[in-house]
Amino acid sequence: MANPIHQFEIYSLTDKHFVLGGLDLSYTNSSLWMTIAVVFSTMFLTMAMRRKALVPGRMQVFAESIYGFVANMIRENIGSKGRQYFPLIFTLFIVVLLGNMLGMLPYSFTYTSHIIVTAALAFLIFFIVVLIGLFKHGFHFFSLFLPPGVPWWLMPLIVPIEIMSFMIRPVTLSVRLFANMIAGHIMLKVFAGFSVGMMAAGGLITLGGLGPMLFNSVLIGFEFLIAFLQAYVFTILSCIYLKDTVELGH
Amino acid sequence: MSPITPDDDPKLKKLDAELKAARKEFEEDYNPKAGPNDENVGVGARAGVELVGAVIGGALIGYGIDYYFKTSPAFFLIFIVLGVITGFYNIYKITMNVGTSVGFKGLKSPSKEVKQSPNYNEDDD
């Protein structure tokens, strides 16, 4: 049976490794699929919006609905002041969505299934929140850790927990996406492995091999839902976190 | 010239009735609120990781501090316990619908206020 983890292996596409300052910076399969995502999204959005028709065509409707989806998400979660973050949020959404969706193509590589990729995205959001928050609100930014309406004698307990839950944001944000993607893809591979193994066994068991195959086709549909949902959750949580840089509650 | 009313012409009358039927059908089919509810979609997907992630994050922070100050395993243990508490605290916040962001600001958002008001009917959505 094929190793279900094998699909996440990162390898250099060139024989000669490109090493710079002790770091292996070769062009890997992960880089290839990131490049494909960038090229695909840029080309798709440019082509779709090329004609700018008043009555949009199929592609334009699709591009506009993505725009509307993200714009709506920002308006609902950050407010009208969040418009300045639109380029960031939109890019983030497209990067994560395409990472998940391109991973559903056979023989492709899911770059969001590596924690270093999702952690880099999550830390980007984290540092943007901290830096812009401190720049805009100054010392007042730390009032984030004091939830309103908490009695003073609970403060020593609540404040460390609030600080802690602020610090672990990048961890939860990245682990959520990474774990969902890796678990889904391993599950698909394991069920495919069952199917192949049973079909190779011969006799009546061969027919039984259709079971995991049918189940796998259901799982693939489910995996598409997860791919979209996780991109959505990642983006919406980024919105919620970025809200702190726009306005502090109370 | 007075505006043409549907009563003037049986043809217009028929058209008016058809338009009304079509509009009613459209409004029933197209309910903008029926789409994914921003606040509820993915809450389930969020909750589990919130608990696990807090412990992992706590362990990482504690391990980092220990590694830097060579005090292993003091901070590792402290931060794991703090991580567990934080995880449950965040789960509590999600279940009580007070928002997942730091602080209780979510409580003050208008949509939550609507939901908490006695006139709000969940079935209306």
Tab-separated table of C-alpha atoms in Angstrom, chain A residues 19-167:
chain	number	residue	atom	x	y	z
A	19	VAL	CA	22.163	26.786	-1.357
A	20	LEU	CA	22.498	30.316	-0.074
A	21	GLY	CA	24.070	31.083	3.299
A	22	GLY	CA	23.531	27.547	4.541
A	23	LEU	CA	19.864	27.539	3.498
A	24	ASP	CA	18.586	25.242	0.790
A	25	LEU	CA	16.619	27.615	-1.426
A	26	SER	CA	15.965	25.189	-4.280
A	27	TYR	CA	12.822	25.435	-6.357
A	28	THR	CA	10.643	22.720	-4.846
A	29	ASN	CA	7.301	21.175	-5.723
A	30	SER	CA	5.794	23.412	-3.057
A	31	SER	CA	7.215	26.503	-4.776
A	32	LEU	CA	5.924	25.230	-8.092
A	33	TRP	CA	2.337	25.000	-6.849
A	34	MET	CA	2.585	28.395	-5.165
A	35	THR	CA	3.747	29.808	-8.481
A	36	ILE	CA	0.840	28.099	-10.222
A	37	ALA	CA	-1.554	29.631	-7.681
A	38	VAL	CA	-0.114	33.115	-8.230
A	39	VAL	CA	-0.109	32.838	-12.016
A	40	PHE	CA	-3.556	31.266	-12.116
A	41	SER	CA	-5.192	33.821	-9.822
A	42	THR	CA	-3.566	36.775	-11.573
A	43	MET	CA	-4.465	35.477	-15.003
A	44	PHE	CA	-7.989	34.536	-14.031
A	45	LEU	CA	-8.807	37.885	-12.426
A	46	THR	CA	-7.186	39.847	-15.260
A	47	MET	CA	-8.962	37.856	-17.960
A	48	ALA	CA	-12.282	37.935	-16.141
A	49	MET	CA	-12.228	41.700	-15.672
A	50	ARG	CA	-10.714	42.527	-19.056
A	51	ARG	CA	-13.981	43.441	-20.738
A	52	LYS	CA	-15.642	45.131	-17.762
A	53	ALA	CA	-19.061	44.547	-19.275
A	54	LEU	CA	-22.112	46.179	-17.733
A	55	VAL	CA	-23.890	42.859	-18.103
A	56	PRO	CA	-21.150	40.550	-16.869
A	57	GLY	CA	-20.230	37.302	-18.510
A	58	ARG	CA	-19.679	34.032	-16.708
A	59	MET	CA	-16.086	34.727	-15.680
A	60	GLN	CA	-16.811	38.285	-14.650
A	61	VAL	CA	-19.703	37.180	-12.440
A	62	PHE	CA	-17.390	34.736	-10.747
A	63	ALA	CA	-14.633	37.293	-10.194
A	64	GLU	CA	-17.137	39.867	-8.944
A	65	SER	CA	-18.744	37.405	-6.583
A	66	ILE	CA	-15.366	36.612	-5.008
A	67	TYR	CA	-14.790	40.340	-4.629
A	68	GLY	CA	-18.242	40.808	-3.120
A	69	PHE	CA	-17.767	37.849	-0.802
A	70	VAL	CA	-14.529	39.219	0.659
A	71	ALA	CA	-15.760	42.812	0.748
A	72	ASN	CA	-18.871	41.696	2.604
A	73	MET	CA	-16.815	39.685	5.057
A	74	ILE	CA	-14.675	42.725	5.826
A	75	ARG	CA	-17.674	45.024	6.165
A	76	GLU	CA	-19.383	42.671	8.588
A	77	ASN	CA	-16.363	41.820	10.702
A	78	ILE	CA	-14.189	44.930	10.707
A	79	GLY	CA	-16.610	47.614	9.631
A	80	SER	CA	-16.305	50.310	7.002
A	81	LYS	CA	-12.876	51.320	8.319
A	82	GLY	CA	-11.625	47.883	7.382
A	83	ARG	CA	-11.659	48.790	3.709
A	84	GLN	CA	-7.962	49.640	3.906
A	85	TYR	CA	-7.262	45.974	4.590
A	86	PHE	CA	-9.109	44.733	1.521
A	87	PRO	CA	-5.988	44.017	-0.591
A	88	LEU	CA	-4.418	42.078	2.265
A	89	ILE	CA	-7.515	40.049	3.132
A	90	PHE	CA	-8.359	39.354	-0.500
A	91	THR	CA	-4.826	38.133	-1.234
A	92	LEU	CA	-4.845	35.996	1.876
A	93	PHE	CA	-8.183	34.454	0.934
A	94	ILE	CA	-7.066	33.695	-2.624
A	95	VAL	CA	-3.732	32.231	-1.486
A	96	VAL	CA	-5.340	29.908	1.044
A	97	LEU	CA	-8.305	29.010	-1.152
A	98	LEU	CA	-6.128	28.190	-4.149
A	99	GLY	CA	-3.694	26.258	-1.950
A	100	ASN	CA	-6.555	24.101	-0.743
A	101	MET	CA	-8.326	23.815	-4.073
A	102	LEU	CA	-5.275	23.131	-6.238
A	103	GLY	CA	-4.418	20.403	-3.752
A	104	MET	CA	-7.585	18.608	-4.823
A	105	LEU	CA	-6.202	18.096	-8.341
A	106	PRO	CA	-4.688	14.652	-8.876
A	107	TYR	CA	-0.865	14.588	-8.724
A	108	SER	CA	-0.789	18.087	-7.275
A	109	PHE	CA	0.759	19.298	-4.063
A	110	THR	CA	-1.156	21.012	-1.269
A	111	TYR	CA	1.110	23.746	0.000
A	112	THR	CA	-1.308	24.656	2.818
A	113	SER	CA	-0.697	21.170	4.277
A	114	HIS	CA	2.671	22.343	5.589
A	115	ILE	CA	2.648	24.125	8.907
A	116	ILE	CA	5.510	26.393	7.919
A	117	VAL	CA	3.353	27.914	5.169
A	118	THR	CA	0.272	28.408	7.327
A	119	ALA	CA	2.396	29.595	10.263
A	120	ALA	CA	4.063	32.200	8.047
A	121	LEU	CA	0.624	33.501	7.009
A	122	ALA	CA	-0.631	33.458	10.606
A	123	PHE	CA	2.445	35.266	11.953
A	124	LEU	CA	2.072	37.848	9.209
A	125	ILE	CA	-1.407	38.643	10.530
A	126	PHE	CA	-0.199	38.518	14.135
A	127	PHE	CA	2.618	40.999	13.590
A	128	ILE	CA	0.443	43.286	11.497
A	129	VAL	CA	-2.063	43.385	14.372
A	130	VAL	CA	0.624	44.070	16.973
A	131	LEU	CA	2.530	46.675	14.952
A	132	ILE	CA	-0.405	48.612	13.517
A	133	GLY	CA	-2.236	48.317	16.851
A	134	LEU	CA	0.689	49.758	18.785
A	135	PHE	CA	1.286	52.425	16.165
A	136	LYS	CA	-2.332	53.547	16.073
A	137	HIS	CA	-3.377	53.217	19.704
A	138	GLY	CA	-0.041	53.437	21.458
A	139	PHE	CA	-0.054	52.156	25.007
A	140	HIS	CA	-3.838	52.040	24.957
A	141	PHE	CA	-3.566	48.948	22.741
A	142	PHE	CA	-2.879	46.859	25.851
A	143	SER	CA	-6.388	47.575	27.109
A	144	LEU	CA	-7.194	44.672	24.802
A	145	PHE	CA	-6.192	42.401	27.638
A	146	LEU	CA	-8.670	43.966	30.054
A	147	PRO	CA	-12.150	42.783	29.167
A	148	PRO	CA	-14.741	45.348	30.237
A	149	GLY	CA	-17.071	44.455	33.073
A	150	VAL	CA	-14.687	42.140	34.879
A	151	PRO	CA	-14.460	42.783	38.644
A	152	TRP	CA	-11.028	44.012	39.786
A	153	TRP	CA	-10.270	40.985	41.942
A	154	LEU	CA	-10.555	38.735	38.861
A	155	MET	CA	-8.012	40.811	36.941
A	156	PRO	CA	-4.898	38.861	38.064
A	157	LEU	CA	-6.576	35.737	36.743
A	158	ILE	CA	-8.146	37.081	33.554
A	159	VAL	CA	-5.284	39.238	32.295
A	160	PRO	CA	-2.708	36.418	31.983
A	161	ILE	CA	-5.304	34.251	30.278
A	162	GLU	CA	-6.181	37.047	27.851
A	163	ILE	CA	-2.489	37.648	27.117
A	164	MET	CA	-2.065	33.926	26.624
A	165	SER	CA	-5.030	33.689	24.283
A	166	PHE	CA	-3.571	36.605	22.317
A	167	MET	CA	-0.172	34.907	22.078
